[in-house]
XYZ file of C-alpha atoms in Angstrom:
576
model
C -0.185 0.335 0.150
C 1.516 3.255 -0.722
C 2.201 6.562 0.563
C 0.049 8.376 -2.012
C -3.491 6.169 -1.032
C -6.263 9.224 -0.176
C -8.077 8.765 2.816
C -11.503 7.627 1.100
C -9.574 4.120 -0.499
C -8.006 3.628 3.188
C -11.330 4.173 4.577
C -13.001 1.004 1.826
C -9.489 -1.439 3.184
C -10.589 -1.438 6.780
C -14.473 -0.830 6.573
C -14.973 -4.494 6.234
C -11.665 -5.627 8.661
C -13.670 -2.585 11.209
C -16.811 -4.507 10.888
C -16.177 -7.924 12.453
C -13.567 -7.028 14.658
C -16.866 -4.948 16.149
C -19.265 -8.651 15.602
C -15.901 -10.433 17.052
C -16.088 -8.368 20.505
C -20.012 -7.662 20.704
C -19.810 -12.021 19.982
C -17.167 -13.069 22.988
C -17.229 -9.111 25.137
C -19.207 -9.913 28.269
C -18.473 -8.642 31.891
C -20.133 -10.228 34.962
C -20.129 -7.007 36.991
C -23.109 -5.497 36.999
C -24.246 -3.020 34.801
C -23.758 -0.522 37.397
C -20.360 1.907 37.190
C -18.781 0.356 34.783
C -16.993 3.417 33.675
C -14.425 2.107 30.800
C -13.846 -1.057 32.276
C -15.122 -2.534 28.846
C -13.249 -0.398 26.342
C -10.634 -2.679 26.876
C -7.273 0.013 26.200
C -4.098 -1.529 27.782
C -2.107 1.310 28.556
C -5.637 2.959 30.201
C -6.398 0.100 32.431
C -2.688 0.514 33.357
C -2.796 3.742 33.788
C -6.096 4.161 36.273
C -7.496 5.251 33.938
C -5.874 9.108 34.743
C -5.819 9.412 30.503
C -7.806 12.503 29.778
C -4.543 14.897 30.081
C -2.394 11.839 28.693
C -5.408 10.126 25.628
C -3.848 6.826 24.565
C -3.858 6.376 20.885
C -6.951 5.093 19.286
C -9.211 5.060 22.499
C -8.746 8.506 22.496
C -12.263 8.655 20.920
C -13.413 7.926 23.714
C -11.234 9.105 26.341
C -10.337 12.611 24.902
C -10.560 12.788 21.289
C -8.111 15.918 20.948
C -5.222 13.312 21.229
C -5.815 11.560 18.247
C -3.579 14.155 16.995
C -0.434 12.757 18.196
C -0.775 10.098 16.377
C 0.861 10.323 12.609
C 0.632 8.316 9.277
C -1.751 5.796 8.464
C -2.449 3.479 11.884
C -3.996 0.256 13.078
C -4.930 -1.151 16.255
C -6.026 -3.886 17.367
C -7.373 -5.056 21.029
C -7.251 -7.966 23.362
C -9.754 -8.124 26.170
C -10.251 -11.369 29.047
C -11.335 -10.727 32.322
C -11.367 -13.392 34.703
C -15.089 -12.454 37.126
C -16.390 -13.984 39.992
C -19.597 -12.721 41.551
C -21.381 -14.707 44.828
C -24.731 -13.310 46.812
C -24.578 -15.130 50.345
C -28.013 -15.271 51.746
C -28.196 -15.374 55.491
C -30.679 -16.589 57.668
C -34.354 -14.467 58.754
C -33.714 -11.488 60.927
C -36.756 -10.850 63.174
C -39.403 -9.793 61.278
C -39.418 -12.696 58.740
C -39.122 -15.365 62.242
C -42.169 -13.611 63.591
C -44.306 -13.368 61.125
C -43.400 -17.256 60.108
C -44.351 -17.797 63.534
C -47.099 -15.835 62.975
C -49.060 -17.933 60.657
C -48.458 -20.992 61.401
C -49.562 -20.910 64.170
C -52.931 -20.418 63.058
C -52.830 -24.156 61.345
C -52.374 -26.526 64.414
C -50.440 -29.403 62.251
C -47.805 -26.328 60.960
C -46.301 -25.733 64.808
C -45.776 -28.363 67.065
C -45.804 -27.993 71.138
C -43.279 -26.387 71.949
C -44.582 -24.148 68.831
C -41.926 -25.159 66.049
C -42.961 -25.263 62.531
C -42.750 -29.231 61.636
C -42.209 -30.750 58.712
C -46.057 -30.007 57.689
C -44.506 -26.086 58.867
C -41.346 -26.402 57.191
C -42.777 -27.884 53.646
C -45.352 -25.130 53.354
C -42.884 -22.070 53.891
C -39.870 -24.334 52.514
C -37.800 -20.855 51.254
C -35.175 -22.407 48.870
C -32.344 -19.517 49.537
C -32.468 -19.485 53.220
C -28.695 -20.231 54.181
C -27.329 -20.520 50.273
C -24.433 -19.557 47.942
C -24.631 -18.415 45.046
C -22.412 -17.442 42.291
C -22.926 -16.713 38.581
C -21.761 -19.077 36.063
C -21.235 -17.059 32.719
C -20.986 -14.667 31.098
C -23.833 -13.448 28.603
C -23.843 -10.953 26.316
C -26.995 -9.551 23.854
C -26.613 -9.211 20.494
C -29.222 -8.556 17.683
C -30.103 -12.477 17.325
C -30.740 -12.667 20.896
C -28.669 -13.297 24.973
C -26.192 -15.722 23.877
C -23.535 -18.036 26.872
C -20.214 -17.521 25.156
C -17.145 -19.109 26.235
C -15.424 -16.431 27.603
C -15.485 -13.475 29.644
C -13.661 -11.396 27.009
C -13.000 -10.571 23.319
C -10.788 -8.590 19.838
C -11.721 -4.848 19.254
C -9.479 -2.651 16.487
C -10.009 0.514 15.116
C -7.678 3.075 12.678
C -6.547 6.405 12.360
C -4.676 8.705 9.581
C -3.405 12.272 9.637
C -3.062 12.932 5.581
C 0.919 15.129 4.901
C 1.429 17.762 6.809
C -2.244 18.162 7.679
C -3.618 18.914 11.176
C -6.170 16.505 11.088
C -6.862 13.578 12.121
C -9.612 11.235 10.919
C -9.860 8.028 12.691
C -12.964 5.369 13.852
C -13.172 2.236 16.441
C -14.922 -0.456 17.475
C -15.483 0.538 21.324
C -18.531 -0.751 24.284
C -19.420 1.708 26.441
C -21.103 -1.127 29.062
C -21.326 -4.411 27.910
C -22.036 -6.629 30.709
C -24.265 -9.943 31.488
C -23.763 -12.944 32.818
C -26.597 -16.252 33.944
C -26.800 -18.410 36.896
C -27.348 -22.373 37.283
C -31.024 -23.939 36.923
C -32.202 -23.470 40.339
C -29.333 -21.133 42.067
C -30.956 -19.697 44.522
C -29.387 -16.711 43.042
C -31.907 -16.979 40.301
C -34.565 -14.619 41.811
C -32.130 -11.589 41.328
C -31.380 -12.937 37.952
C -31.253 -16.224 35.829
C -29.943 -14.566 33.222
C -29.296 -11.057 31.989
C -27.369 -8.360 29.628
C -26.852 -4.793 28.650
C -24.857 -4.533 25.777
C -23.747 -0.325 24.249
C -21.552 -1.337 21.031
C -20.250 1.691 19.550
C -19.522 -0.428 16.204
C -18.571 2.744 14.079
C -17.010 6.124 15.374
C -16.019 8.914 13.005
C -13.878 11.775 14.672
C -11.978 14.073 13.425
C -8.841 16.348 15.353
C -7.300 19.205 15.075
C -4.423 20.420 16.009
C -5.012 24.529 16.489
C -1.161 25.109 17.345
C 1.715 23.187 19.602
C -0.407 23.541 22.701
C -3.984 23.760 21.467
C -5.750 20.828 20.257
C -9.347 19.918 19.810
C -11.585 16.623 18.728
C -15.444 16.090 18.335
C -16.634 11.745 17.939
C -19.881 11.316 16.348
C -20.840 7.279 17.982
C -22.935 4.952 16.134
C -24.224 2.812 17.970
C -26.307 -1.305 19.607
C -28.029 -1.394 22.205
C -29.775 -4.429 23.895
C -30.750 -5.764 27.059
C -32.402 -9.694 27.777
C -33.113 -10.618 30.859
C -34.894 -13.998 32.181
C -35.775 -13.041 36.175
C -38.196 -15.641 38.113
C -40.262 -13.802 40.179
C -41.588 -14.746 44.096
C -42.789 -12.556 46.011
C -43.368 -13.362 50.004
C -45.151 -10.287 51.583
C -47.817 -11.261 53.831
C -50.858 -11.225 51.749
C -49.605 -14.584 50.326
C -48.836 -15.862 53.802
C -52.593 -14.996 54.666
C -54.365 -17.140 51.947
C -53.069 -20.438 53.854
C -54.490 -19.334 57.690
C -58.148 -20.657 58.614
C -59.391 -17.450 58.062
C -59.198 -18.472 54.541
C -59.514 -22.252 54.451
C -61.180 -23.261 57.289
C -63.782 -20.678 56.342
C -63.993 -19.968 52.681
C -62.658 -24.451 51.651
C -63.725 -28.012 52.668
C -62.001 -30.369 54.329
C -61.156 -31.848 50.110
C -59.419 -28.284 49.299
C -62.625 -27.348 47.062
C -64.449 -24.484 47.504
C -67.740 -24.029 50.228
C -69.513 -21.624 47.503
C -70.066 -21.216 43.862
C -69.283 -17.852 43.840
C -65.929 -18.327 44.172
C -62.651 -20.482 44.725
C -59.444 -19.340 46.471
C -59.065 -22.004 47.614
C -56.166 -23.107 44.823
C -53.039 -23.378 47.306
C -50.669 -20.677 46.633
C -47.622 -21.048 49.327
C -45.525 -17.834 50.143
C -42.783 -18.656 48.757
C -43.521 -20.090 45.191
C -42.142 -19.556 42.148
C -45.319 -16.383 40.828
C -43.907 -15.445 37.116
C -40.617 -16.005 35.277
C -40.264 -12.333 33.152
C -38.580 -13.006 30.231
C -37.339 -10.348 27.400
C -35.433 -9.293 24.823
C -35.307 -5.630 23.307
C -32.625 -4.147 21.256
C -32.415 -0.770 18.680
C -29.779 -1.094 15.865
C -28.748 2.848 15.837
C -28.651 4.863 18.535
C -26.100 8.035 18.911
C -23.505 10.074 21.293
C -20.989 12.255 20.340
C -17.503 12.713 22.275
C -15.665 16.265 23.317
C -12.355 16.374 23.933
C -9.857 19.616 24.097
C -5.984 19.179 25.326
C -3.958 22.493 26.342
C -0.350 22.761 27.161
C 1.103 25.212 28.553
C 4.557 24.345 28.982
C 6.200 20.926 27.473
C 6.099 19.505 30.449
C 2.843 19.731 31.601
C -0.681 19.000 29.875
C -4.186 18.700 31.364
C -7.427 17.341 29.360
C -10.972 17.726 29.475
C -13.909 15.614 27.942
C -16.758 15.359 27.689
C -19.514 12.429 26.853
C -23.196 12.531 26.109
C -25.777 10.774 27.236
C -27.036 8.033 24.749
C -31.230 8.123 24.719
C -32.111 3.703 23.759
C -35.254 2.718 22.885
C -35.833 -0.507 22.617
C -38.533 -2.255 20.507
C -38.529 -6.979 21.205
C -40.161 -9.640 22.658
C -41.575 -10.706 25.890
C -42.636 -13.659 27.468
C -44.287 -12.993 30.878
C -46.234 -16.233 31.355
C -48.123 -17.679 34.549
C -47.061 -20.562 36.427
C -49.084 -23.233 38.023
C -49.465 -21.362 41.840
C -50.476 -18.624 40.873
C -53.193 -20.236 37.004
C -54.982 -22.646 40.329
C -55.552 -19.609 42.148
C -57.023 -17.194 39.087
C -58.811 -20.484 38.204
C -60.646 -21.221 40.673
C -61.682 -17.858 41.219
C -62.864 -16.783 37.627
C -64.694 -19.911 37.628
C -67.153 -18.663 40.822
C -70.402 -17.246 39.591
C -69.493 -14.533 40.547
C -66.381 -13.759 39.082
C -67.787 -11.188 35.746
C -69.714 -9.199 38.257
C -66.090 -8.493 40.372
C -64.462 -8.054 37.014
C -67.056 -5.907 35.695
C -66.751 -3.921 39.459
C -63.536 -3.884 39.413
C -62.922 -2.279 36.294
C -65.346 0.199 36.978
C -63.791 1.089 40.602
C -60.005 1.012 38.335
C -59.110 -2.179 40.006
C -58.527 -4.031 36.914
C -58.674 -8.105 37.188
C -57.868 -10.042 34.951
C -60.441 -12.072 32.712
C -60.907 -15.652 32.110
C -60.054 -14.999 28.547
C -57.567 -13.185 29.177
C -56.291 -15.542 31.956
C -55.999 -18.594 28.995
C -53.754 -16.041 26.731
C -51.077 -15.534 29.710
C -48.345 -13.083 29.020
C -46.534 -12.629 25.661
C -46.499 -9.913 23.256
C -44.418 -7.311 22.220
C -42.461 -5.161 24.485
C -40.241 -1.434 24.388
C -37.527 -0.335 26.865
C -36.581 2.620 27.684
C -33.682 3.988 29.171
C -30.279 6.771 29.068
C -26.798 6.011 29.798
C -25.428 8.919 31.323
C -23.039 11.390 30.221
C -20.264 12.198 31.371
C -17.607 14.940 32.511
C -13.889 13.898 33.053
C -10.736 16.215 33.316
C -7.846 15.920 34.207
C -3.731 17.256 34.089
C -0.613 14.892 32.835
C 3.116 16.080 34.184
C 6.631 14.977 33.142
C 8.560 15.115 36.970
C 11.482 14.023 34.970
C 12.382 13.847 31.292
C 11.875 9.526 32.283
C 8.652 9.849 34.729
C 5.509 10.862 33.929
C 2.357 11.974 36.183
C -0.877 12.455 35.588
C -3.818 12.349 37.129
C -8.191 12.549 36.958
C -11.690 13.708 37.695
C -14.040 12.253 36.338
C -18.222 12.004 36.703
C -20.947 9.938 35.896
C -24.356 11.000 35.654
C -25.263 8.045 37.086
C -29.267 9.472 38.944
C -30.303 9.613 34.784
C -29.879 5.373 34.602
C -32.141 5.275 37.632
C -35.465 4.765 35.999
C -35.767 2.310 33.063
C -39.445 1.637 31.354
C -40.929 -0.934 29.651
C -43.918 0.155 28.495
C -45.603 -4.106 27.261
C -48.174 -3.319 24.164
C -51.356 -4.357 25.815
C -52.546 -5.024 29.648
C -50.977 -8.178 30.993
C -52.913 -10.452 33.418
C -50.748 -10.468 35.816
C -49.422 -6.906 36.078
C -53.280 -5.999 35.959
C -53.344 -7.774 39.669
C -50.199 -6.182 40.152
C -51.653 -2.525 39.335
C -54.831 -3.390 41.605
C -52.984 -5.074 44.654
C -50.174 -1.840 44.517
C -52.970 0.459 44.042
C -54.744 -1.568 47.193
C -51.974 -1.699 49.523
C -49.619 0.938 48.551
C -51.239 4.043 46.673
C -50.298 3.422 43.468
C -46.251 3.910 44.650
C -44.464 1.013 42.737
C -45.695 2.471 39.940
C -47.300 -0.914 38.153
C -49.550 0.005 35.562
C -51.758 -2.904 33.346
C -49.881 -2.125 31.024
C -46.045 -0.963 31.877
C -43.793 -0.621 34.790
C -40.888 1.316 35.520
C -38.294 0.322 37.807
C -36.593 3.366 39.882
C -32.872 2.329 41.659
C -32.395 5.000 42.989
C -28.791 5.864 41.948
C -26.906 8.667 42.458
C -24.241 10.532 39.917
C -20.632 9.664 41.347
C -17.892 12.162 41.466
C -13.979 9.792 41.412
C -10.148 10.324 40.811
C -7.283 8.000 39.643
C -4.213 8.125 39.611
C -1.139 6.954 37.322
C 2.550 7.214 36.371
C 4.515 6.043 33.888
C 8.385 5.379 34.092
C 10.426 5.309 30.704
C 12.862 2.512 31.332
C 14.412 2.376 28.134
C 13.375 3.800 24.470
C 11.531 0.681 24.250
C 10.202 0.036 27.003
C 7.709 1.893 29.390
C 6.303 0.763 32.884
C 2.895 1.800 34.160
C 1.242 1.743 37.656
C -2.573 3.149 37.613
C -4.893 3.706 41.160
C -8.920 4.127 40.786
C -11.077 4.907 43.301
C -14.654 4.232 41.976
C -17.456 4.983 44.375
C -20.682 3.024 43.986
C -23.619 4.985 41.602
C -26.137 3.180 44.803
C -26.871 5.728 47.416
C -26.512 4.991 51.228
C -29.591 6.090 51.739
C -31.827 3.830 49.511
C -29.731 0.372 49.162
C -30.073 -2.194 47.005
C -29.131 -5.851 46.893
C -29.760 -6.364 43.041
C -26.549 -4.377 42.401
C -23.928 -5.789 44.273
C -21.072 -3.554 43.348
C -19.884 -1.503 46.068
C -16.934 1.272 46.497
C -14.175 -0.586 44.991
C -11.052 0.219 44.374
C -8.771 -0.357 41.157
C -4.762 -1.486 40.705
C -3.406 -1.792 37.389
C -0.102 -2.192 36.698
C 1.714 -3.233 32.865
C 4.031 -1.601 29.988
C 4.253 0.254 26.872
C 7.036 -1.942 24.730
C 8.140 -0.595 20.799
C 9.904 -2.909 18.470
C 12.699 -2.067 16.294
C 10.190 -2.302 13.616
C 8.126 0.431 15.118
C 4.942 -1.619 15.856
C 4.194 -0.652 19.409
C 2.611 -3.400 22.205
C 1.067 -2.123 25.732
C -0.478 -4.548 27.806
C -2.101 -3.670 31.200
C -4.212 -5.468 34.321
C -6.220 -4.588 36.445
C -7.918 -5.848 39.125
C -11.169 -4.795 41.594
C -12.686 -6.132 44.735
C -15.894 -5.183 46.604
C -17.705 -6.324 49.544
C -21.846 -5.070 50.462
C -23.621 -6.295 53.119
C -27.723 -5.707 53.316
C -28.794 -6.789 56.943
C -32.578 -7.657 56.868
C -35.274 -5.464 55.922
C -32.917 -3.301 54.521
C -32.925 -2.309 50.836
C -36.382 -2.433 49.628
C -34.820 -3.567 46.149
C -33.836 -7.293 48.093
C -35.507 -8.000 50.895
C -37.991 -5.736 52.135
C -40.287 -6.652 54.702
C -42.261 -3.364 54.292
C -46.343 -4.845 53.248
C -46.604 -1.982 50.591
C -43.727 -2.982 48.294
C -44.474 -4.663 45.474
C -41.472 -4.986 43.556
C -38.821 -7.041 43.613
C -38.222 -8.174 47.633
C -37.298 -11.410 46.798
C -35.593 -11.602 49.277
C -38.776 -10.889 52.272
C -36.247 -10.327 55.348
C -32.903 -11.988 54.885
C -29.760 -11.081 55.686
C -27.874 -10.557 52.114
C -23.963 -10.658 51.514
C -22.400 -10.188 47.829
C -18.826 -10.674 46.550
C -17.789 -8.887 43.600
C -14.166 -9.217 42.053
C -12.560 -9.278 38.774
C -9.141 -9.963 37.397
C -8.807 -7.678 33.515
C -5.765 -8.503 31.259
C -5.924 -6.578 28.354
C -2.967 -6.792 25.291
C -3.043 -3.932 22.566
C -1.697 -4.118 19.061
C -0.555 -0.799 16.520
C 1.383 -0.414 13.985
C 1.697 2.023 10.855
C 0.555 0.361 7.194
């Protein structure tokens, strides 16, 4: 390939390779940490990782597109880049004992049924069977990664992948052009069948993949450089979530108040008006929320500025825009046997049609027999906003061989708090949820017959990173980094379904340039987080409030979580 090749021809030759890189990355790259607070982790740049991501004033090669587009002015001629990422991840839940609230709740309701307790007030075998909680005093681990692609969720064999990009600076020009493949957010995981942690998530994945990112950077002078990147992104989300709600309402169904007054000894109803005698245990799985949605194209942009008032001093400022995702796909929201028996019995009564009409009139909808029969299947829309980010940094050459970088970053995670699910029609279980929510909580849970909003109550985060590089020789640079990564979950709104708490990232690596001009960058990063939610402290997890209707799947139970990961990243670049 000659030096006279035009930039248009260069892109024509590179485009197929970049598309393949995007597909390879999307196929294999998946983090098993939760969707929250994955800032920069899935970008896959070895130099940035080794420097604790403190690179706003010292942007790293092609990934300047993400960290600070102005840094592309430091790339010369035609260059190609390949990046490899591999991660070793661990996420474990430790589900402990009940707190006093749940113990007393079970003891109280068990006492209404003589065969459930012995003379000492302890649960008999029948009582233990009825109040059996498979998650009590157990552990849960993610089995592997999950990714979301245009053809749906899949479980790849490893958490890693390959990405790439290219840059071009025309001879004598102040402009540099580039594009890159990277993942602003790529995470997901799955649990084995029967794992007690499946009520937090059986399988799920978030994907935000920039598969085309045309970028232009301009060198105003030796002191000032600017850059702008436009992102063409794929956005996808998939979820498989069994749902149980060990709420006091379900405990009530097993009491003599219902069984002795409304049911015969053989389990049939004493009246033809309605039948509420179908057994529904407090810890039964009520349904499974299954959906896969995506959006093939969302737009974003990144802005960057570099200022070097002295040869040894550089300041950097960068902005990553928010991304609004409006995804569409399919859902399946079935009614499982326990609820089905109860609803079938209720709908078989002679008073059921009247009850439905009265409920509709009072805006307390009850699904009809026909709606129950159809189950819940159809089209779904999901909306969320991926947060904007603002980064500022400084890079100082302390000595001719020793450089220190420092960054301050801000991410608006609060906008990611609300994830809205819009169904294409009223869903039987959502109708029931809406009615129960109105009766018990005045509608505070945000459940509607055809939609629901999950509010994670996240907060914006401000954090910092420190990196240092020592030029050991003309070919070899050694790097070390540290980054403080605070949780976006506020202490006054704990969330047991986001197990990544405050953590520190520790990293190191090196850069090596061969005599032929090829550059290899290698980085290793390690991070660990531990969390604890005592009984009844997390509305999303183990809440004991009767009015909390969404996701108290481990009501009244002690929950701990441990998350750790080790990242290995390699970047290769050369002129062509």
